[in-house]
Amino acid sequence: MDERTLAIALRGQPLGALKFFESAGSTNQIAAQWADEGAPDSSIVIADEQTAGRGRMSRQWFTPKGAALAFSLVLRPKATIVKNLAQEIAHTTALGALAVCCTLRENYNLVAEIKWPNDVLLERRKTAGVLVETYWEGDRPSAVIMGIGVNVTPASIPSASLLNYPATAVEIHTGYSIKREEFLSAILSSLFSWREQLGTARFLQTWDEMLAFRDEWVHVHLEDGASLEGRITGLAPDGSLRLLDNLGDSRALLSGEVHLRPVDNPQE
Ligand code: BT5
């Protein structure tokens, strides 16, 4: 991967501007700084390797050289007033996951699924993650940075000791090698198309159809440290995850982290 081949592969994309790094700390970090310096909407930062890639809640994201996609988009919020920040972040995170999922399905014929809220799975293993970070100017969101990491070759899979969930890479499932520039271009086409449909019934329905673990019993860690268990029944209209607990009560969660539990023994 180099700047020239990327520029050619991404020629048709409605990007604001492009920065490529053979090696970078975190593309989200660089994109945030660039946004602060005035990067236009839909600018992209791409790195062939990240040395300080990050996940949610200060976790690490592993991106070794030549094996993955790691990129961040600077998105300028279209509305100046955010009505519900948690909902906005959930939908933008879903936009990234949906774009990767749809590309894997439509371009590579793989049954990709979304592990709510921010992971893309192939055969129940994580192959991509999305990290959305919002930056403010006073009480107005000035930029949303959407970072996406996708494992492409088997070399992109971290060692088991780094993982809190099983991981995989796209080429393990295609059985043939993938041109990363073309893959990235397809993801961006999907992402910009879905961006126009954010919040529509079609967006929500497609997201809902791609949910992993539907009807399975899961454990969810909430961001405030609490947790709860239930059976996934789908998405609520605001994009939160609906769970039915063992007392038959329905709960809708707008953020958190899903851990799968054995279906046949929910109390385990
Ligand atoms: C995520 O966080 O899944 C969000 C990942 C976002 C990465 C992109 S790459 C481009 C941009 N620049 C950045 O610095 N970040 C974004 P989370 O759900 O918190 O998952 C993090 C956890 O996934 C880690 O604690 C590991 O257990 C695991 N992990 C780390 N690297 C992985 C990999 N390459 N594949 C699968 N799992 C991984």
PDB file of C-alpha atoms and ligand atoms in Angstrom:
ATOM      1  CA  MET A   1       0.000   0.000   0.000  1.00  0.00           C
ATOM      2  CA  ASP A   2       1.323   3.428  -0.915  1.00  0.00           C
ATOM      3  CA  GLU A   3      -0.034   6.904  -1.501  1.00  0.00           C
ATOM      4  CA  ARG A   4      -0.108   6.599  -5.293  1.00  0.00           C
ATOM      5  CA  THR A   5      -2.022   3.309  -5.507  1.00  0.00           C
ATOM      6  CA  LEU A   6      -4.413   4.583  -2.860  1.00  0.00           C
ATOM      7  CA  ALA A   7      -5.029   7.840  -4.688  1.00  0.00           C
ATOM      8  CA  ILE A   8      -5.821   5.865  -7.863  1.00  0.00           C
ATOM      9  CA  ALA A   9      -8.101   3.346  -6.122  1.00  0.00           C
ATOM     10  CA  LEU A  10      -9.989   6.075  -4.251  1.00  0.00           C
ATOM     11  CA  ARG A  11     -10.258   8.464  -7.195  1.00  0.00           C
ATOM     12  CA  GLY A  12     -14.030   8.265  -7.494  1.00  0.00           C
ATOM     13  CA  GLN A  13     -14.732   8.734  -3.760  1.00  0.00           C
ATOM     14  CA  PRO A  14     -16.167  12.010  -2.432  1.00  0.00           C
ATOM     15  CA  LEU A  15     -13.251  12.578  -0.059  1.00  0.00           C
ATOM     16  CA  GLY A  16     -12.337  15.989   1.354  1.00  0.00           C
ATOM     17  CA  ALA A  17      -8.593  15.262   1.389  1.00  0.00           C
ATOM     18  CA  LEU A  18      -6.300  12.300   1.996  1.00  0.00           C
ATOM     19  CA  LYS A  19      -3.266  11.651   4.197  1.00  0.00           C
ATOM     20  CA  PHE A  20      -1.360   8.386   4.055  1.00  0.00           C
ATOM     21  CA  PHE A  21       1.244   7.142   6.521  1.00  0.00           C
ATOM     22  CA  GLU A  22       3.401   4.058   6.186  1.00  0.00           C
ATOM     23  CA  SER A  23       3.432   4.029   9.952  1.00  0.00           C
ATOM     24  CA  ALA A  24       1.416   6.147  12.359  1.00  0.00           C
ATOM     25  CA  GLY A  25       0.512   6.162  16.042  1.00  0.00           C
ATOM     26  CA  SER A  26      -3.276   6.251  15.742  1.00  0.00           C
ATOM     27  CA  THR A  27      -5.149   7.436  12.642  1.00  0.00           C
ATOM     28  CA  ASN A  28      -7.962   8.655  14.931  1.00  0.00           C
ATOM     29  CA  GLN A  29      -5.488  10.824  16.798  1.00  0.00           C
ATOM     30  CA  ILE A  30      -4.064  12.271  13.561  1.00  0.00           C
ATOM     31  CA  ALA A  31      -7.555  12.848  12.124  1.00  0.00           C
ATOM     32  CA  ALA A  32      -8.621  14.681  15.312  1.00  0.00           C
ATOM     33  CA  GLN A  33      -5.638  17.004  15.081  1.00  0.00           C
ATOM     34  CA  TRP A  34      -6.278  17.568  11.379  1.00  0.00           C
ATOM     35  CA  ALA A  35      -9.941  18.329  12.119  1.00  0.00           C
ATOM     36  CA  ASP A  36      -8.783  20.904  14.646  1.00  0.00           C
ATOM     37  CA  GLU A  37      -6.621  22.488  11.944  1.00  0.00           C
ATOM     38  CA  GLY A  38      -9.630  22.682   9.590  1.00  0.00           C
ATOM     39  CA  ALA A  39      -9.715  19.422   7.590  1.00  0.00           C
ATOM     40  CA  PRO A  40     -12.799  19.461   5.339  1.00  0.00           C
ATOM     41  CA  ASP A  41     -15.690  17.032   5.721  1.00  0.00           C
ATOM     42  CA  SER A  42     -14.912  13.444   4.587  1.00  0.00           C
ATOM     43  CA  SER A  43     -11.142  13.823   4.845  1.00  0.00           C
ATOM     44  CA  ILE A  44      -9.405  10.521   5.418  1.00  0.00           C
ATOM     45  CA  VAL A  45      -6.261   9.389   7.233  1.00  0.00           C
ATOM     46  CA  ILE A  46      -4.946   5.954   6.244  1.00  0.00           C
ATOM     47  CA  ALA A  47      -2.041   4.065   7.799  1.00  0.00           C
ATOM     48  CA  ASP A  48      -0.366   0.864   6.688  1.00  0.00           C
ATOM     49  CA  GLU A  49       0.711   0.262  10.283  1.00  0.00           C
ATOM     50  CA  GLN A  50      -0.375   1.718  13.630  1.00  0.00           C
ATOM     51  CA  THR A  51       1.934   1.732  16.611  1.00  0.00           C
ATOM     52  CA  ALA A  52      -0.633   3.111  19.068  1.00  0.00           C
ATOM     53  CA  GLY A  53      -3.965   2.101  17.492  1.00  0.00           C
ATOM     54  CA  ARG A  54      -6.779   2.431  19.959  1.00  0.00           C
ATOM     55  CA  GLY A  55     -10.081   0.792  20.693  1.00  0.00           C
ATOM     56  CA  ARG A  56     -12.893   2.005  22.913  1.00  0.00           C
ATOM     57  CA  MET A  57     -12.272   2.848  26.568  1.00  0.00           C
ATOM     58  CA  SER A  58      -8.482   3.201  26.135  1.00  0.00           C
ATOM     59  CA  ARG A  59      -8.072  -0.330  24.820  1.00  0.00           C
ATOM     60  CA  GLN A  60      -5.461  -1.135  22.176  1.00  0.00           C
ATOM     61  CA  TRP A  61      -6.028  -1.948  18.526  1.00  0.00           C
ATOM     62  CA  PHE A  62      -3.378  -4.054  16.785  1.00  0.00           C
ATOM     63  CA  THR A  63      -2.436  -3.042  13.187  1.00  0.00           C
ATOM     64  CA  PRO A  64       0.789  -4.631  11.960  1.00  0.00           C
ATOM     65  CA  LYS A  65       2.351  -3.520   8.681  1.00  0.00           C
ATOM     66  CA  GLY A  66       0.919  -4.697   5.373  1.00  0.00           C
ATOM     67  CA  ALA A  67      -1.907  -6.800   6.808  1.00  0.00           C
ATOM     68  CA  ALA A  68      -4.960  -4.685   7.593  1.00  0.00           C
ATOM     69  CA  LEU A  69      -7.005  -1.599   6.872  1.00  0.00           C
ATOM     70  CA  ALA A  70      -6.725   1.221   9.402  1.00  0.00           C
ATOM     71  CA  PHE A  71      -8.313   4.524   8.535  1.00  0.00           C
ATOM     72  CA  SER A  72     -10.188   7.447  10.068  1.00  0.00           C
ATOM     73  CA  LEU A  73     -12.674   9.817   8.502  1.00  0.00           C
ATOM     74  CA  VAL A  74     -13.290  13.377   9.597  1.00  0.00           C
ATOM     75  CA  LEU A  75     -17.057  13.838   9.502  1.00  0.00           C
ATOM     76  CA  ARG A  76     -18.439  17.314  10.031  1.00  0.00           C
ATOM     77  CA  PRO A  77     -21.857  16.982  11.688  1.00  0.00           C
ATOM     78  CA  LYS A  78     -24.577  18.083   9.292  1.00  0.00           C
ATOM     79  CA  ALA A  79     -26.828  19.391  12.069  1.00  0.00           C
ATOM     80  CA  THR A  80     -25.316  21.957  14.424  1.00  0.00           C
ATOM     81  CA  ILE A  81     -27.496  20.853  17.310  1.00  0.00           C
ATOM     82  CA  VAL A  82     -27.243  17.288  18.493  1.00  0.00           C
ATOM     83  CA  LYS A  83     -30.507  16.237  20.070  1.00  0.00           C
ATOM     84  CA  ASN A  84     -29.245  13.085  21.660  1.00  0.00           C
ATOM     85  CA  LEU A  85     -25.490  12.540  21.749  1.00  0.00           C
ATOM     86  CA  ALA A  86     -25.586   8.871  22.758  1.00  0.00           C
ATOM     87  CA  GLN A  87     -27.971   8.138  19.893  1.00  0.00           C
ATOM     88  CA  GLU A  88     -25.853  10.125  17.442  1.00  0.00           C
ATOM     89  CA  ILE A  89     -22.716   8.173  18.403  1.00  0.00           C
ATOM     90  CA  ALA A  90     -24.576   4.849  18.234  1.00  0.00           C
ATOM     91  CA  HIS A  91     -25.869   5.604  14.726  1.00  0.00           C
ATOM     92  CA  THR A  92     -22.497   6.832  13.460  1.00  0.00           C
ATOM     93  CA  THR A  93     -20.813   3.738  14.875  1.00  0.00           C
ATOM     94  CA  ALA A  94     -23.449   1.622  13.150  1.00  0.00           C
ATOM     95  CA  LEU A  95     -22.749   3.477   9.884  1.00  0.00           C
ATOM     96  CA  GLY A  96     -19.128   2.282   9.975  1.00  0.00           C
ATOM     97  CA  ALA A  97     -20.039  -1.286  10.934  1.00  0.00           C
ATOM     98  CA  LEU A  98     -22.812  -1.403   8.329  1.00  0.00           C
ATOM     99  CA  ALA A  99     -20.462  -0.246   5.551  1.00  0.00           C
ATOM    100  CA  VAL A 100     -17.909  -2.970   6.370  1.00  0.00           C
ATOM    101  CA  CYS A 101     -20.619  -5.595   6.765  1.00  0.00           C
ATOM    102  CA  CYS A 102     -22.387  -4.738   3.495  1.00  0.00           C
ATOM    103  CA  THR A 103     -19.063  -4.708   1.607  1.00  0.00           C
ATOM    104  CA  LEU A 104     -18.097  -8.131   2.940  1.00  0.00           C
ATOM    105  CA  ARG A 105     -21.519  -9.463   1.965  1.00  0.00           C
ATOM    106  CA  GLU A 106     -21.919  -7.826  -1.431  1.00  0.00           C
ATOM    107  CA  ASN A 107     -18.340  -7.754  -2.730  1.00  0.00           C
ATOM    108  CA  TYR A 108     -16.879 -10.887  -1.122  1.00  0.00           C
ATOM    109  CA  ASN A 109     -19.961 -13.042  -0.576  1.00  0.00           C
ATOM    110  CA  LEU A 110     -19.280 -13.507   3.140  1.00  0.00           C
ATOM    111  CA  VAL A 111     -21.922 -13.728   5.867  1.00  0.00           C
ATOM    112  CA  ALA A 112     -20.727 -10.799   7.969  1.00  0.00           C
ATOM    113  CA  GLU A 113     -22.690  -9.741  11.044  1.00  0.00           C
ATOM    114  CA  ILE A 114     -22.691  -6.774  13.414  1.00  0.00           C
ATOM    115  CA  LYS A 115     -21.920  -7.472  17.026  1.00  0.00           C
ATOM    116  CA  TRP A 116     -23.689  -4.513  18.547  1.00  0.00           C
ATOM    117  CA  PRO A 117     -22.555  -1.823  18.904  1.00  0.00           C
ATOM    118  CA  ASN A 118     -19.246  -1.613  17.016  1.00  0.00           C
ATOM    119  CA  ASP A 119     -17.809  -4.940  15.827  1.00  0.00           C
ATOM    120  CA  VAL A 120     -18.058  -6.849  12.564  1.00  0.00           C
ATOM    121  CA  LEU A 121     -17.934 -10.634  12.836  1.00  0.00           C
ATOM    122  CA  LEU A 122     -17.220 -13.452  10.402  1.00  0.00           C
ATOM    123  CA  GLU A 123     -18.278 -16.850  11.714  1.00  0.00           C
ATOM    124  CA  ARG A 124     -18.700 -15.279  15.167  1.00  0.00           C
ATOM    125  CA  ARG A 125     -15.141 -13.936  15.288  1.00  0.00           C
ATOM    126  CA  LYS A 126     -14.194 -10.279  15.206  1.00  0.00           C
ATOM    127  CA  THR A 127     -12.737  -9.061  11.934  1.00  0.00           C
ATOM    128  CA  ALA A 128     -13.334  -5.319  12.271  1.00  0.00           C
ATOM    129  CA  GLY A 129     -13.935  -2.667  14.912  1.00  0.00           C
ATOM    130  CA  VAL A 130     -15.237   0.905  14.779  1.00  0.00           C
ATOM    131  CA  LEU A 131     -14.263   3.744  17.100  1.00  0.00           C
ATOM    132  CA  VAL A 132     -16.260   6.985  16.954  1.00  0.00           C
ATOM    133  CA  GLU A 133     -15.005  10.031  18.853  1.00  0.00           C
ATOM    134  CA  THR A 134     -16.750  13.419  19.002  1.00  0.00           C
ATOM    135  CA  TYR A 135     -14.928  16.738  19.382  1.00  0.00           C
ATOM    136  CA  TRP A 136     -16.584  19.962  20.538  1.00  0.00           C
ATOM    137  CA  GLU A 137     -16.329  23.678  20.037  1.00  0.00           C
ATOM    138  CA  GLY A 138     -18.133  25.011  23.083  1.00  0.00           C
ATOM    139  CA  ASP A 139     -21.469  23.213  23.154  1.00  0.00           C
ATOM    140  CA  ARG A 140     -21.411  22.410  19.417  1.00  0.00           C
ATOM    141  CA  PRO A 141     -19.921  19.219  17.953  1.00  0.00           C
ATOM    142  CA  SER A 142     -17.263  20.364  15.486  1.00  0.00           C
ATOM    143  CA  ALA A 143     -16.044  16.991  14.234  1.00  0.00           C
ATOM    144  CA  VAL A 144     -16.843  13.334  14.534  1.00  0.00           C
ATOM    145  CA  ILE A 145     -13.871  11.058  13.904  1.00  0.00           C
ATOM    146  CA  MET A 146     -14.827   7.607  12.673  1.00  0.00           C
ATOM    147  CA  GLY A 147     -11.982   5.120  12.863  1.00  0.00           C
ATOM    148  CA  ILE A 148     -12.252   1.681  11.291  1.00  0.00           C
ATOM    149  CA  GLY A 149      -9.822  -1.201  11.587  1.00  0.00           C
ATOM    150  CA  VAL A 150     -10.278  -4.353   9.498  1.00  0.00           C
ATOM    151  CA  ASN A 151      -8.150  -7.499   9.692  1.00  0.00           C
ATOM    152  CA  VAL A 152      -7.385  -8.533   6.118  1.00  0.00           C
ATOM    153  CA  THR A 153      -4.572 -11.114   6.146  1.00  0.00           C
ATOM    154  CA  PRO A 154      -4.028 -13.676   8.927  1.00  0.00           C
ATOM    155  CA  ALA A 155      -0.965 -11.670  10.063  1.00  0.00           C
ATOM    156  CA  SER A 156      -3.335  -8.959  11.311  1.00  0.00           C
ATOM    157  CA  ILE A 157      -4.771 -11.189  14.031  1.00  0.00           C
ATOM    158  CA  PRO A 158      -3.297 -10.351  17.431  1.00  0.00           C
ATOM    159  CA  SER A 159      -1.977 -13.039  19.740  1.00  0.00           C
ATOM    160  CA  ALA A 160      -4.629 -14.556  21.982  1.00  0.00           C
ATOM    161  CA  SER A 161      -3.184 -12.852  25.061  1.00  0.00           C
ATOM    162  CA  LEU A 162      -4.191  -9.436  23.611  1.00  0.00           C
ATOM    163  CA  LEU A 163      -7.750 -10.480  22.886  1.00  0.00           C
ATOM    164  CA  ASN A 164     -10.896 -10.194  24.930  1.00  0.00           C
ATOM    165  CA  TYR A 165     -12.905 -11.819  22.127  1.00  0.00           C
ATOM    166  CA  PRO A 166     -11.919 -14.323  19.351  1.00  0.00           C
ATOM    167  CA  ALA A 167     -10.552 -12.665  16.211  1.00  0.00           C
ATOM    168  CA  THR A 168     -10.280 -13.537  12.541  1.00  0.00           C
ATOM    169  CA  ALA A 169      -9.227 -11.948   9.226  1.00  0.00           C
ATOM    170  CA  VAL A 170     -11.137 -11.578   5.957  1.00  0.00           C
ATOM    171  CA  GLU A 171      -8.765 -13.680   3.817  1.00  0.00           C
ATOM    172  CA  ILE A 172      -9.281 -16.693   6.073  1.00  0.00           C
ATOM    173  CA  HIS A 173     -12.898 -16.661   4.919  1.00  0.00           C
ATOM    174  CA  THR A 174     -12.480 -15.717   1.253  1.00  0.00           C
ATOM    175  CA  GLY A 175      -9.680 -18.230   0.691  1.00  0.00           C
ATOM    176  CA  TYR A 176      -8.074 -15.819  -1.767  1.00  0.00           C
ATOM    177  CA  SER A 177      -6.059 -12.649  -1.293  1.00  0.00           C
ATOM    178  CA  ILE A 178      -7.653  -9.253  -1.279  1.00  0.00           C
ATOM    179  CA  LYS A 179      -6.389  -5.977  -2.703  1.00  0.00           C
ATOM    180  CA  ARG A 180      -6.635  -3.695   0.299  1.00  0.00           C
ATOM    181  CA  GLU A 181      -7.003  -0.496  -1.759  1.00  0.00           C
ATOM    182  CA  GLU A 182      -9.988  -1.935  -3.646  1.00  0.00           C
ATOM    183  CA  PHE A 183     -11.526  -3.221  -0.424  1.00  0.00           C
ATOM    184  CA  LEU A 184     -11.170   0.224   1.146  1.00  0.00           C
ATOM    185  CA  SER A 185     -12.734   1.888  -1.866  1.00  0.00           C
ATOM    186  CA  ALA A 186     -15.731  -0.464  -1.685  1.00  0.00           C
ATOM    187  CA  ILE A 187     -16.169   0.228   2.040  1.00  0.00           C
ATOM    188  CA  LEU A 188     -16.118   3.978   1.396  1.00  0.00           C
ATOM    189  CA  SER A 189     -18.694   3.685  -1.406  1.00  0.00           C
ATOM    190  CA  SER A 190     -20.987   1.849   0.963  1.00  0.00           C
ATOM    191  CA  LEU A 191     -20.297   4.241   3.827  1.00  0.00           C
ATOM    192  CA  PHE A 192     -21.008   7.420   1.850  1.00  0.00           C
ATOM    193  CA  SER A 193     -24.163   5.892   0.437  1.00  0.00           C
ATOM    194  CA  TRP A 194     -25.438   4.837   3.891  1.00  0.00           C
ATOM    195  CA  ARG A 195     -24.450   8.203   5.348  1.00  0.00           C
ATOM    196  CA  GLU A 196     -27.163   9.800   3.211  1.00  0.00           C
ATOM    197  CA  GLN A 197     -29.647   7.390   4.772  1.00  0.00           C
ATOM    198  CA  LEU A 198     -28.623   7.746   8.432  1.00  0.00           C
ATOM    199  CA  GLY A 199     -31.655   7.512  10.671  1.00  0.00           C
ATOM    200  CA  THR A 200     -34.027   6.280   7.943  1.00  0.00           C
ATOM    201  CA  ALA A 201     -36.201   3.179   8.308  1.00  0.00           C
ATOM    202  CA  ARG A 202     -34.086   1.408   5.670  1.00  0.00           C
ATOM    203  CA  PHE A 203     -30.883   2.132   7.584  1.00  0.00           C
ATOM    204  CA  LEU A 204     -32.356   0.782  10.792  1.00  0.00           C
ATOM    205  CA  GLN A 205     -33.858  -2.271   9.117  1.00  0.00           C
ATOM    206  CA  THR A 206     -30.601  -3.244   7.388  1.00  0.00           C
ATOM    207  CA  TRP A 207     -28.657  -2.754  10.612  1.00  0.00           C
ATOM    208  CA  ASP A 208     -31.237  -4.865  12.450  1.00  0.00           C
ATOM    209  CA  GLU A 209     -31.059  -7.657   9.846  1.00  0.00           C
ATOM    210  CA  MET A 210     -27.282  -7.878  10.254  1.00  0.00           C
ATOM    211  CA  LEU A 211     -27.309  -8.184  14.056  1.00  0.00           C
ATOM    212  CA  ALA A 212     -25.285 -11.097  15.404  1.00  0.00           C
ATOM    213  CA  PHE A 213     -26.625 -13.342  18.213  1.00  0.00           C
ATOM    214  CA  ARG A 214     -30.299 -12.605  17.612  1.00  0.00           C
ATOM    215  CA  ASP A 215     -32.407 -14.747  19.942  1.00  0.00           C
ATOM    216  CA  GLU A 216     -29.304 -15.770  21.854  1.00  0.00           C
ATOM    217  CA  TRP A 217     -28.630 -15.154  25.493  1.00  0.00           C
ATOM    218  CA  VAL A 218     -25.978 -12.488  26.084  1.00  0.00           C
ATOM    219  CA  HIS A 219     -24.278 -10.669  28.892  1.00  0.00           C
ATOM    220  CA  VAL A 220     -23.897  -6.895  28.419  1.00  0.00           C
ATOM    221  CA  HIS A 221     -21.385  -4.751  30.281  1.00  0.00           C
ATOM    222  CA  LEU A 222     -22.681  -1.219  30.558  1.00  0.00           C
ATOM    223  CA  GLU A 223     -20.318   1.738  30.397  1.00  0.00           C
ATOM    224  CA  ASP A 224     -21.060   2.700  34.010  1.00  0.00           C
ATOM    225  CA  GLY A 225     -19.669  -0.657  35.150  1.00  0.00           C
ATOM    226  CA  ALA A 226     -23.032  -2.363  35.689  1.00  0.00           C
ATOM    227  CA  SER A 227     -24.072  -5.356  33.616  1.00  0.00           C
ATOM    228  CA  LEU A 228     -27.132  -7.334  32.690  1.00  0.00           C
ATOM    229  CA  GLU A 229     -28.198 -10.444  30.823  1.00  0.00           C
ATOM    230  CA  GLY A 230     -30.933 -11.208  28.368  1.00  0.00           C
ATOM    231  CA  ARG A 231     -31.948 -12.546  24.995  1.00  0.00           C
ATOM    232  CA  ILE A 232     -31.335 -10.230  22.008  1.00  0.00           C
ATOM    233  CA  THR A 233     -34.623  -9.489  20.275  1.00  0.00           C
ATOM    234  CA  GLY A 234     -33.445  -6.747  17.865  1.00  0.00           C
ATOM    235  CA  LEU A 235     -33.056  -2.987  17.663  1.00  0.00           C
ATOM    236  CA  ALA A 236     -35.343  -0.303  19.055  1.00  0.00           C
ATOM    237  CA  PRO A 237     -36.171   2.599  16.682  1.00  0.00           C
ATOM    238  CA  ASP A 238     -33.394   4.735  18.201  1.00  0.00           C
ATOM    239  CA  GLY A 239     -30.767   2.040  17.500  1.00  0.00           C
ATOM    240  CA  SER A 240     -30.536   0.722  21.027  1.00  0.00           C
ATOM    241  CA  LEU A 241     -30.290  -3.016  21.596  1.00  0.00           C
ATOM    242  CA  ARG A 242     -33.410  -4.754  22.872  1.00  0.00           C
ATOM    243  CA  LEU A 243     -32.969  -7.510  25.422  1.00  0.00           C
ATOM    244  CA  LEU A 244     -35.584  -9.682  27.068  1.00  0.00           C
ATOM    245  CA  ASP A 245     -34.533 -10.803  30.541  1.00  0.00           C
ATOM    246  CA  ASN A 246     -35.515 -14.038  32.261  1.00  0.00           C
ATOM    247  CA  LEU A 247     -38.428 -12.310  34.021  1.00  0.00           C
ATOM    248  CA  GLY A 248     -39.851 -11.373  30.634  1.00  0.00           C
ATOM    249  CA  ASP A 249     -38.975  -7.673  30.997  1.00  0.00           C
ATOM    250  CA  SER A 250     -37.735  -5.825  27.911  1.00  0.00           C
ATOM    251  CA  ARG A 251     -34.738  -3.486  28.180  1.00  0.00           C
ATOM    252  CA  ALA A 252     -33.234  -1.174  25.543  1.00  0.00           C
ATOM    253  CA  LEU A 253     -29.524  -0.327  25.807  1.00  0.00           C
ATOM    254  CA  LEU A 254     -27.954   2.571  23.959  1.00  0.00           C
ATOM    255  CA  SER A 255     -24.351   1.712  24.768  1.00  0.00           C
ATOM    256  CA  GLY A 256     -22.403  -1.120  26.268  1.00  0.00           C
ATOM    257  CA  GLU A 257     -20.513  -4.198  25.267  1.00  0.00           C
ATOM    258  CA  VAL A 258     -22.024  -7.529  24.362  1.00  0.00           C
ATOM    259  CA  HIS A 259     -20.502 -10.779  25.580  1.00  0.00           C
ATOM    260  CA  LEU A 260     -21.975 -13.995  24.360  1.00  0.00           C
ATOM    261  CA  ARG A 261     -23.089 -16.576  26.897  1.00  0.00           C
ATOM    262  CA  PRO A 262     -24.098 -20.187  26.178  1.00  0.00           C
ATOM    263  CA  VAL A 263     -27.662 -20.199  24.886  1.00  0.00           C
ATOM    264  CA  ASP A 264     -28.626 -23.492  26.459  1.00  0.00           C
ATOM    265  CA  ASN A 265     -27.516 -22.456  29.932  1.00  0.00           C
ATOM    266  CA  PRO A 266     -28.238 -18.782  30.425  1.00  0.00           C
ATOM    267  CA  GLN A 267     -27.386 -18.893  34.117  1.00  0.00           C
ATOM    268  CA  GLU A 268     -23.887 -20.287  33.536  1.00  0.00           C
TER     269      GLU A 268
HETATM  270  C1  BT5 B   1     -12.741  -1.450  18.716  1.00  0.00           C
HETATM  271  O1  BT5 B   1     -12.605  -1.242  20.048  1.00  0.00           O
HETATM  272  O2  BT5 B   1     -13.069  -2.492  18.199  1.00  0.00           O
HETATM  273  C2  BT5 B   1     -12.431  -0.219  17.874  1.00  0.00           C
HETATM  274  C3  BT5 B   1     -11.246  -0.436  16.982  1.00  0.00           C
HETATM  275  C4  BT5 B   1     -10.982   0.766  16.112  1.00  0.00           C
HETATM  276  C5  BT5 B   1      -9.674   0.652  15.424  1.00  0.00           C
HETATM  277  C6  BT5 B   1      -9.489   1.740  14.388  1.00  0.00           C
HETATM  278  S1  BT5 B   1      -8.102   1.458  13.366  1.00  0.00           S
HETATM  279  C7  BT5 B   1      -8.195   3.031  12.724  1.00  0.00           C
HETATM  280  C8  BT5 B   1      -8.580   3.950  13.859  1.00  0.00           C
HETATM  281  N1  BT5 B   1      -7.425   4.455  14.554  1.00  0.00           N
HETATM  282  C9  BT5 B   1      -7.377   4.028  15.835  1.00  0.00           C
HETATM  283  O3  BT5 B   1      -6.484   4.304  16.666  1.00  0.00           O
HETATM  284  N2  BT5 B   1      -8.459   3.253  16.082  1.00  0.00           N
HETATM  285  C10 BT5 B   1      -9.327   3.154  14.927  1.00  0.00           C
HETATM  286  P1  BT5 B   1     -13.018  -2.282  21.171  1.00  0.00           P
HETATM  287  O4  BT5 B   1     -14.413  -2.786  20.932  1.00  0.00           O
HETATM  288  O5  BT5 B   1     -12.737  -1.588  22.446  1.00  0.00           O
HETATM  289  O6  BT5 B   1     -12.032  -3.491  20.957  1.00  0.00           O
HETATM  290  C11 BT5 B   1     -10.699  -3.435  21.380  1.00  0.00           C
HETATM  291  C12 BT5 B   1     -10.288  -4.848  21.755  1.00  0.00           C
HETATM  292  O7  BT5 B   1     -10.238  -5.644  20.573  1.00  0.00           O
HETATM  293  C13 BT5 B   1      -8.886  -4.943  22.364  1.00  0.00           C
HETATM  294  O8  BT5 B   1      -8.936  -4.784  23.750  1.00  0.00           O
HETATM  295  C14 BT5 B   1      -8.435  -6.353  21.957  1.00  0.00           C
HETATM  296  O9  BT5 B   1      -8.927  -7.313  22.868  1.00  0.00           O
HETATM  297  C15 BT5 B   1      -9.159  -6.568  20.642  1.00  0.00           C
HETATM  298  N3  BT5 B   1      -8.288  -6.309  19.475  1.00  0.00           N
HETATM  299  C16 BT5 B   1      -7.223  -5.502  19.343  1.00  0.00           C
HETATM  300  N4  BT5 B   1      -6.750  -5.517  18.101  1.00  0.00           N
HETATM  301  C17 BT5 B   1      -7.529  -6.380  17.401  1.00  0.00           C
HETATM  302  C18 BT5 B   1      -7.547  -6.832  16.057  1.00  0.00           C
HETATM  303  N5  BT5 B   1      -6.686  -6.386  15.144  1.00  0.00           N
HETATM  304  N6  BT5 B   1      -8.506  -7.727  15.716  1.00  0.00           N
HETATM  305  C19 BT5 B   1      -9.421  -8.193  16.599  1.00  0.00           C
HETATM  306  N7  BT5 B   1      -9.463  -7.800  17.889  1.00  0.00           N
HETATM  307  C20 BT5 B   1      -8.529  -6.906  18.282  1.00  0.00           C
END
